[in-house]
C-alpha cells in the first residue's frame, strides 16, 4: 500500500509541476542564449576557455547547446519522458549548433528556427492532407477534442509554424545579429503565447468534455 501511495503522490507531483516545468525548460536555454550573446565579451574575459568557441554569437551558440542538453536531461529525470517537439528542436540545435561552431558561420544557428518551424508546419499540414490530425497525438493527454476540433487546431498550428519560419527568415536576413537574438527571445515567445491563448475558444467549443461540466 505504501509503495502504491508513494507512486500516486509522485505522479501527482509531476502532473502539478509540468506546466511550469515545461515553460522554464523551454525558456531557460533561450535566456542563456540571449545573455551569452549580449555579454559575450565579458564571459570571454571572465572564462577564457569560452574563447575556444569564438566571438559572442559563437559563445552563445555553445552555451545554448549545453543549456538545451541540460533542459532535456532535467525533463527526462523529472518526467521520465521527452516531449516530441522539444526533442526534435533539440536535435536540430545540436546539428546546426555544431555546424555553426565548426565552420564559424552563424548562418546555421540563425536558420535553426526556420528549419524546425518549417518541419513542424509541413508535418502537421501534410498529415491533414492524408486525413490525419497529428496534433491530436501530441496533446490528446492534455485535452480531448472532436475530430473537427483537432482538424481545425492542427490546421491553425501548421500555418502558424510556417508563419514563424518566414518571420525568422525576415528578421535574421534584414536585421543585425543582436536584433535577431533579442527577437528570438522577446518576440517569438510572446507571439507564440498570444497565439496559444487565442486558440482556447476553439478548444472549449470542440471539447469532448467541456470545462466546468462537472460543476453544473
Short mmCIF file of N, CA and C in Angstrom, two decimals, residues 98 194 211:
data_model
loop_
_atom_site.label_atom_id
_atom_site.label_comp_id
_atom_site.label_asym_id
_atom_site.label_seq_id
_atom_site.Cartn_x
_atom_site.Cartn_y
_atom_site.Cartn_z
N UNK A 98 26.47 22.68 -33.96
CA UNK A 98 27.78 22.09 -34.24
C UNK A 98 28.34 22.64 -35.54
N UNK A 194 0.58 34.33 -27.17
CA UNK A 194 -0.65 35.00 -27.59
C UNK A 194 -1.45 34.11 -28.54
N UNK A 211 -15.19 22.36 -20.31
CA UNK A 211 -14.74 22.81 -18.99
C UNK A 211 -15.94 23.22 -18.13
#
